[in-house]
mmCIF file of C-alpha atoms and ligand atoms in Angstrom:
data_model
loop_
_atom_site.group_PDB
_atom_site.id
_atom_site.type_symbol
_atom_site.label_atom_id
_atom_site.label_comp_id
_atom_site.label_asym_id
_atom_site.label_seq_id
_atom_site.Cartn_x
_atom_site.Cartn_y
_atom_site.Cartn_z
ATOM 1 C CA MET A 1 2.105 -17.772 -10.173
ATOM 2 C CA ILE A 2 3.686 -21.072 -9.669
ATOM 3 C CA ILE A 3 7.061 -21.832 -12.503
ATOM 4 C CA ALA A 4 7.960 -25.295 -11.911
ATOM 5 C CA ASN A 5 12.196 -24.500 -12.454
ATOM 6 C CA TRP A 6 13.436 -28.725 -13.301
ATOM 7 C CA LYS A 7 17.088 -27.566 -12.708
ATOM 8 C CA ALA A 8 19.419 -30.017 -14.726
ATOM 9 C CA ASN A 9 16.645 -32.714 -14.179
ATOM 10 C CA GLY A 10 14.646 -34.366 -17.216
ATOM 11 C CA ASP A 11 14.992 -36.547 -20.206
ATOM 12 C CA ILE A 12 13.326 -37.147 -23.129
ATOM 13 C CA LEU A 13 10.741 -40.532 -21.299
ATOM 14 C CA SER A 14 10.223 -38.471 -18.459
ATOM 15 C CA ASN A 15 9.514 -34.916 -19.835
ATOM 16 C CA LEU A 16 7.004 -35.983 -21.548
ATOM 17 C CA LYS A 17 5.090 -38.554 -19.142
ATOM 18 C CA TRP A 18 5.375 -35.704 -16.877
ATOM 19 C CA CYS A 19 3.498 -33.110 -19.975
ATOM 20 C CA LYS A 20 0.818 -35.952 -20.707
ATOM 21 C CA PHE A 21 0.144 -36.668 -16.545
ATOM 22 C CA PHE A 22 0.206 -32.087 -16.617
ATOM 23 C CA ILE A 23 -2.310 -31.769 -19.609
ATOM 24 C CA GLU A 24 -4.435 -34.246 -18.099
ATOM 25 C CA ASN A 25 -4.579 -33.093 -14.985
ATOM 26 C CA CYS A 26 -3.697 -29.555 -14.747
ATOM 27 C CA PRO A 27 -7.212 -26.601 -14.842
ATOM 28 C CA LYS A 28 -7.484 -24.472 -17.506
ATOM 29 C CA GLU A 29 -8.578 -22.132 -15.703
ATOM 30 C CA ILE A 30 -4.871 -21.670 -14.359
ATOM 31 C CA ILE A 31 -2.882 -23.130 -16.813
ATOM 32 C CA SER A 32 -1.463 -19.100 -18.699
ATOM 33 C CA ASN A 33 -0.422 -19.005 -14.254
ATOM 34 C CA ILE A 34 1.860 -21.681 -14.927
ATOM 35 C CA GLY A 35 5.434 -21.522 -15.652
ATOM 36 C CA ILE A 36 8.045 -24.258 -16.915
ATOM 37 C CA THR A 37 11.797 -23.812 -17.110
ATOM 38 C CA PRO A 38 13.044 -27.723 -17.932
ATOM 39 C CA SER A 39 16.501 -27.524 -19.067
ATOM 40 C CA SER A 40 17.433 -25.994 -22.489
ATOM 41 C CA LEU A 41 18.166 -29.033 -24.100
ATOM 42 C CA HIS A 42 14.363 -30.247 -24.081
ATOM 43 C CA ILE A 43 12.880 -26.814 -24.281
ATOM 44 C CA GLY A 44 12.362 -27.372 -27.762
ATOM 45 C CA GLN A 45 10.915 -30.339 -26.147
ATOM 46 C CA ILE A 46 7.789 -29.407 -23.937
ATOM 47 C CA LYS A 47 7.094 -26.602 -26.087
ATOM 48 C CA ASP A 48 6.082 -29.339 -28.711
ATOM 49 C CA LEU A 49 4.024 -30.524 -26.120
ATOM 50 C CA LEU A 50 2.359 -28.287 -25.085
ATOM 51 C CA GLU A 51 1.964 -26.230 -27.791
ATOM 52 C CA SER A 52 -2.385 -25.125 -27.510
ATOM 53 C CA PHE A 53 -2.086 -24.727 -23.847
ATOM 54 C CA GLU A 54 -1.652 -21.626 -22.939
ATOM 55 C CA VAL A 55 1.554 -22.422 -19.878
ATOM 56 C CA LYS A 56 4.478 -19.941 -20.095
ATOM 57 C CA ILE A 57 7.844 -21.957 -20.773
ATOM 58 C CA GLY A 58 10.998 -20.254 -20.001
ATOM 59 C CA ILE A 59 14.878 -20.431 -19.568
ATOM 60 C CA GLN A 60 16.840 -21.074 -16.477
ATOM 61 C CA ASP A 61 19.189 -18.544 -16.866
ATOM 62 C CA ILE A 62 21.111 -16.839 -20.897
ATOM 63 C CA ASP A 63 23.912 -15.290 -21.168
ATOM 64 C CA SER A 64 24.249 -11.954 -21.194
ATOM 65 C CA ASP A 65 25.577 -11.830 -25.064
ATOM 66 C CA GLY A 66 25.487 -13.587 -27.981
ATOM 67 C CA GLY A 67 28.609 -14.042 -30.820
ATOM 68 C CA PRO A 68 32.206 -15.558 -29.550
ATOM 69 C CA ARG A 69 30.860 -17.286 -26.250
ATOM 70 C CA THR A 70 30.826 -20.598 -27.103
ATOM 71 C CA GLY A 71 29.202 -23.116 -24.831
ATOM 72 C CA SER A 72 26.190 -19.484 -24.990
ATOM 73 C CA ILE A 73 22.625 -19.131 -25.175
ATOM 74 C CA SER A 74 22.144 -15.246 -25.426
ATOM 75 C CA GLY A 75 18.497 -13.781 -24.330
ATOM 76 C CA GLU A 76 18.146 -13.684 -28.870
ATOM 77 C CA MET A 77 17.906 -17.623 -29.543
ATOM 78 C CA ALA A 78 15.807 -17.955 -26.528
ATOM 79 C CA ALA A 79 12.957 -15.938 -27.327
ATOM 80 C CA ASP A 80 13.699 -17.726 -30.833
ATOM 81 C CA ILE A 81 12.710 -20.634 -29.957
ATOM 82 C CA GLY A 82 9.815 -19.628 -28.252
ATOM 83 C CA CYS A 83 11.339 -19.220 -24.492
ATOM 84 C CA ASP A 84 7.873 -16.079 -23.035
ATOM 85 C CA PHE A 85 10.545 -15.519 -19.571
ATOM 86 C CA THR A 86 13.755 -16.552 -17.926
ATOM 87 C CA LEU A 87 15.347 -16.491 -14.778
ATOM 88 C CA ILE A 88 18.306 -14.043 -13.772
ATOM 89 C CA GLY A 89 20.334 -14.891 -11.134
ATOM 90 C CA HIS A 90 19.032 -18.192 -9.252
ATOM 91 C CA SER A 91 21.031 -18.441 -6.238
ATOM 92 C CA GLU A 92 22.993 -21.775 -7.852
ATOM 93 C CA ARG A 93 24.258 -19.072 -10.500
ATOM 94 C CA ARG A 94 25.362 -17.492 -7.622
ATOM 95 C CA THR A 95 27.348 -19.732 -5.711
ATOM 96 C CA LEU A 96 27.951 -22.229 -8.612
ATOM 97 C CA PHE A 97 29.271 -19.972 -11.829
ATOM 98 C CA LYS A 98 29.542 -16.417 -9.559
ATOM 99 C CA GLU A 99 28.197 -14.625 -11.515
ATOM 100 C CA ARG A 100 27.463 -10.570 -9.297
ATOM 101 C CA ASN A 101 25.159 -8.190 -9.110
ATOM 102 C CA GLU A 102 26.630 -6.198 -12.164
ATOM 103 C CA LEU A 103 26.916 -9.552 -14.630
ATOM 104 C CA LEU A 104 22.585 -10.044 -13.319
ATOM 105 C CA LYS A 105 22.129 -6.551 -14.327
ATOM 106 C CA GLN A 106 23.921 -7.222 -18.329
ATOM 107 C CA LYS A 107 21.515 -10.454 -18.237
ATOM 108 C CA ILE A 108 18.092 -7.808 -17.172
ATOM 109 C CA GLU A 109 19.073 -6.077 -20.113
ATOM 110 C CA SER A 110 19.731 -8.290 -22.983
ATOM 111 C CA ALA A 111 16.268 -9.792 -22.420
ATOM 112 C CA TYR A 112 14.409 -6.847 -22.387
ATOM 113 C CA GLN A 113 16.274 -6.356 -25.499
ATOM 114 C CA ALA A 114 14.732 -10.064 -27.062
ATOM 115 C CA ASN A 115 11.497 -9.180 -25.741
ATOM 116 C CA LEU A 116 11.746 -12.211 -23.043
ATOM 117 C CA GLN A 117 10.400 -11.467 -19.592
ATOM 118 C CA PRO A 118 13.112 -11.280 -16.772
ATOM 119 C CA ILE A 119 12.107 -13.034 -13.390
ATOM 120 C CA LEU A 120 14.894 -11.903 -11.151
ATOM 121 C CA CYS A 121 15.752 -14.886 -8.509
ATOM 122 C CA ILE A 122 17.428 -13.577 -5.244
ATOM 123 C CA GLY A 123 17.852 -14.480 -1.040
ATOM 124 C CA GLU A 124 20.576 -13.932 1.186
ATOM 125 C CA THR A 125 22.447 -17.127 2.544
ATOM 126 C CA LEU A 126 21.990 -19.071 6.260
ATOM 127 C CA GLU A 127 25.174 -16.546 7.783
ATOM 128 C CA GLU A 128 23.782 -13.194 6.922
ATOM 129 C CA ASN A 129 20.240 -14.092 7.572
ATOM 130 C CA LYS A 130 21.700 -14.995 10.908
ATOM 131 C CA GLN A 131 23.848 -11.622 11.272
ATOM 132 C CA GLY A 132 20.717 -9.921 10.759
ATOM 133 C CA LYS A 133 21.530 -8.828 6.844
ATOM 134 C CA THR A 134 18.605 -10.100 4.739
ATOM 135 C CA MET A 135 16.906 -6.590 4.035
ATOM 136 C CA ASP A 136 20.015 -5.313 3.543
ATOM 137 C CA ILE A 137 21.802 -7.636 1.635
ATOM 138 C CA LEU A 138 18.002 -7.690 -0.934
ATOM 139 C CA LYS A 139 18.630 -4.680 -1.411
ATOM 140 C CA SER A 140 21.487 -4.385 -2.079
ATOM 141 C CA GLN A 141 20.276 -7.523 -4.997
ATOM 142 C CA ILE A 142 17.918 -5.482 -6.207
ATOM 143 C CA GLU A 143 19.715 -2.016 -6.826
ATOM 144 C CA GLU A 144 22.798 -3.100 -8.152
ATOM 145 C CA ALA A 145 21.071 -5.512 -10.777
ATOM 146 C CA ILE A 146 17.982 -3.031 -11.999
ATOM 147 C CA SER A 147 19.324 0.759 -11.451
ATOM 148 C CA ASN A 148 18.839 2.934 -15.059
ATOM 149 C CA ILE A 149 17.082 0.017 -16.375
ATOM 150 C CA THR A 150 13.516 0.976 -17.131
ATOM 151 C CA ILE A 151 11.790 -2.009 -15.708
ATOM 152 C CA LYS A 152 8.472 -2.697 -17.408
ATOM 153 C CA GLU A 153 5.609 -3.975 -15.205
ATOM 154 C CA ASP A 154 5.515 -8.204 -15.675
ATOM 155 C CA PHE A 155 8.765 -7.058 -14.449
ATOM 156 C CA ILE A 156 9.071 -10.462 -11.237
ATOM 157 C CA VAL A 157 11.320 -11.364 -8.173
ATOM 158 C CA ALA A 158 12.003 -13.996 -6.921
ATOM 159 C CA TYR A 159 12.468 -13.937 -3.335
ATOM 160 C CA GLU A 160 14.750 -18.079 -2.617
ATOM 161 C CA PRO A 161 16.487 -17.709 0.738
ATOM 162 C CA VAL A 162 19.681 -19.849 -0.103
ATOM 163 C CA TRP A 163 19.442 -21.602 2.782
ATOM 164 C CA ALA A 164 15.714 -23.188 2.037
ATOM 165 C CA ILE A 165 16.523 -23.982 -1.418
ATOM 166 C CA GLY A 166 15.869 -28.213 -1.015
ATOM 167 C CA THR A 167 16.707 -28.251 1.960
ATOM 168 C CA GLY A 168 13.097 -28.816 3.658
ATOM 169 C CA ILE A 169 13.420 -26.063 6.177
ATOM 170 C CA THR A 170 11.098 -22.676 5.357
ATOM 171 C CA PRO A 171 11.209 -19.087 6.700
ATOM 172 C CA LYS A 172 6.986 -18.224 8.191
ATOM 173 C CA ALA A 173 4.899 -17.951 5.840
ATOM 174 C CA LYS A 174 4.161 -14.054 7.353
ATOM 175 C CA ASP A 175 8.114 -13.545 6.854
ATOM 176 C CA ILE A 176 7.846 -14.541 4.341
ATOM 177 C CA ASN A 177 5.385 -12.180 3.657
ATOM 178 C CA VAL A 178 7.352 -9.043 5.050
ATOM 179 C CA ILE A 179 10.209 -9.156 3.227
ATOM 180 C CA HIS A 180 7.855 -9.955 0.118
ATOM 181 C CA GLU A 181 6.455 -5.846 1.110
ATOM 182 C CA PHE A 182 9.906 -4.725 1.363
ATOM 183 C CA ILE A 183 10.675 -6.373 -2.311
ATOM 184 C CA LYS A 184 8.158 -4.258 -3.434
ATOM 185 C CA ASP A 185 8.858 -1.476 -2.227
ATOM 186 C CA VAL A 186 12.606 -1.683 -2.795
ATOM 187 C CA VAL A 187 11.482 -1.745 -5.875
ATOM 188 C CA GLN A 188 8.939 0.164 -6.664
ATOM 189 C CA SER A 189 11.532 2.566 -6.148
ATOM 190 C CA GLN A 190 13.948 2.128 -8.255
ATOM 191 C CA SER A 191 11.250 1.864 -10.634
ATOM 192 C CA SER A 192 10.946 5.461 -12.970
ATOM 193 C CA ASP A 193 7.402 4.352 -13.515
ATOM 194 C CA ASN A 194 6.532 3.543 -9.646
ATOM 195 C CA GLU A 195 6.870 -1.122 -10.995
ATOM 196 C CA VAL A 196 5.766 -2.708 -8.452
ATOM 197 C CA PRO A 197 6.191 -6.563 -9.398
ATOM 198 C CA LEU A 198 4.928 -9.808 -8.109
ATOM 199 C CA VAL A 199 7.150 -11.858 -6.003
ATOM 200 C CA LEU A 200 7.440 -15.190 -5.653
ATOM 201 C CA TYR A 201 8.422 -16.909 -3.138
ATOM 202 C CA GLY A 202 10.888 -20.334 -3.334
ATOM 203 C CA GLY A 203 12.811 -22.988 -1.239
ATOM 204 C CA SER A 204 11.334 -26.319 -0.259
ATOM 205 C CA ILE A 205 6.982 -25.472 -0.924
ATOM 206 C CA ASN A 206 5.900 -29.081 -0.933
ATOM 207 C CA GLU A 207 1.979 -30.056 -1.124
ATOM 208 C CA SER A 208 1.750 -29.172 2.906
ATOM 209 C CA ASN A 209 2.770 -25.413 3.752
ATOM 210 C CA SER A 210 1.680 -24.314 0.236
ATOM 211 C CA GLU A 211 -1.233 -23.281 1.174
ATOM 212 C CA ASP A 212 0.862 -20.927 4.537
ATOM 213 C CA PHE A 213 2.663 -19.623 1.906
ATOM 214 C CA PHE A 214 -0.515 -18.939 -0.848
ATOM 215 C CA THR A 215 -2.430 -17.057 2.100
ATOM 216 C CA GLN A 216 0.213 -14.491 1.900
ATOM 217 C CA ILE A 217 -0.850 -11.300 0.761
ATOM 218 C CA ASN A 218 2.092 -10.530 -0.758
ATOM 219 C CA ILE A 219 2.846 -13.764 -1.495
ATOM 220 C CA ASP A 220 2.255 -13.509 -5.505
ATOM 221 C CA GLY A 221 2.778 -17.024 -6.182
ATOM 222 C CA GLY A 222 5.898 -20.401 -5.690
ATOM 223 C CA LEU A 223 9.026 -20.848 -7.517
ATOM 224 C CA ILE A 224 9.031 -24.597 -6.518
ATOM 225 C CA GLY A 225 12.277 -26.990 -7.456
ATOM 226 C CA GLY A 226 12.350 -30.816 -6.861
ATOM 227 C CA ALA A 227 8.936 -30.979 -5.468
ATOM 228 C CA SER A 228 7.997 -29.858 -9.838
ATOM 229 C CA LEU A 229 9.947 -33.006 -10.788
ATOM 230 C CA ASP A 230 6.929 -34.871 -10.160
ATOM 231 C CA ALA A 231 4.026 -34.242 -11.869
ATOM 232 C CA GLU A 232 1.998 -35.330 -9.106
ATOM 233 C CA GLU A 233 3.176 -33.215 -6.780
ATOM 234 C CA PHE A 234 3.268 -30.079 -8.611
ATOM 235 C CA LEU A 235 0.109 -30.735 -10.075
ATOM 236 C CA LYS A 236 -1.438 -30.933 -5.743
ATOM 237 C CA ILE A 237 0.867 -27.539 -5.180
ATOM 238 C CA VAL A 238 -0.794 -25.872 -8.091
ATOM 239 C CA ASN A 239 -4.377 -26.597 -7.590
ATOM 240 C CA ILE A 240 -4.534 -25.685 -4.137
ATOM 241 C CA TYR A 241 -2.610 -21.899 -5.596
ATOM 242 C CA SER A 242 -5.725 -22.448 -7.454
ATOM 243 C CA ARG A 243 -7.969 -22.687 -5.102
ATOM 244 C CA LEU A 244 -6.861 -19.515 -3.488
ATOM 245 C CA ILE A 245 -6.359 -17.275 -5.563
ATOM 246 C CA THR A 246 -10.216 -18.027 -7.158
ATOM 247 C CA GLN A 247 -12.337 -18.269 -3.738
HETATM 248 P P1 13P B 1 13.353 -26.745 -4.059
HETATM 249 O O1 13P B 1 11.908 -26.378 -4.528
HETATM 250 O O2 13P B 1 13.952 -28.280 -4.084
HETATM 251 O O3 13P B 1 13.803 -26.169 -2.797
HETATM 252 O O4 13P B 1 14.315 -25.381 -5.241
HETATM 253 C C1 13P B 1 14.429 -23.904 -4.265
HETATM 254 C C2 13P B 1 14.577 -23.307 -5.657
HETATM 255 O O5 13P B 1 15.852 -22.959 -6.531
HETATM 256 C C3 13P B 1 13.254 -23.066 -7.781
HETATM 257 O O6 13P B 1 14.651 -22.202 -8.387
#
């Protein structure tokens, strides 16, 4: 799966142009493997524009609950306007909004109650990476977020090293592959039904490096920030992914 994460970008006119290009140029056989997370304000617009296509629409975050929580969007509300999935625990939520694993666990529960597919984002900081703590950090991020939750077969993890997001610096594809295998093992051992998740990689994916990533056996797709804002650039990456998975 390839997901475009637009973060706090987009407006009515540029979204319209993006979707027009996307509809005209996206290979039809891959479209159900593509997700878009526009800003919450633009989800309705994107849903309308892409109504007759199987592309998945997601929300970038949900609150852990609804009701008297000014400024929040609940899982139920996201599901009601037709979202298929929600990101949970993106590193920008963890850093800027101080979201902790305990809260993320509540958000996953809330997503499941609303029938939204949760995509748990995890990743280590540069400092943690340099100290050789990557695997320990990822393990605790997963365990604390899904302990005692019955995860479903469509559970997805996105591995996004904090130091690779928006920096142009990435780990080596082979190293990501090893980390993804580890993530699959950790989730599987936490899962009462032995579920093995898809694991997406995110962090400075672009047209030039994506082939390296997508040829790795344990990299099941990408979560793409900056390079997803330009429809043409995004579709170049989608085309590389499409060619590799249909080979
Ligand atoms: P960039 O692709 O801009 O590095 O962002 C990655 C990301 O945070 C996607 O969620």
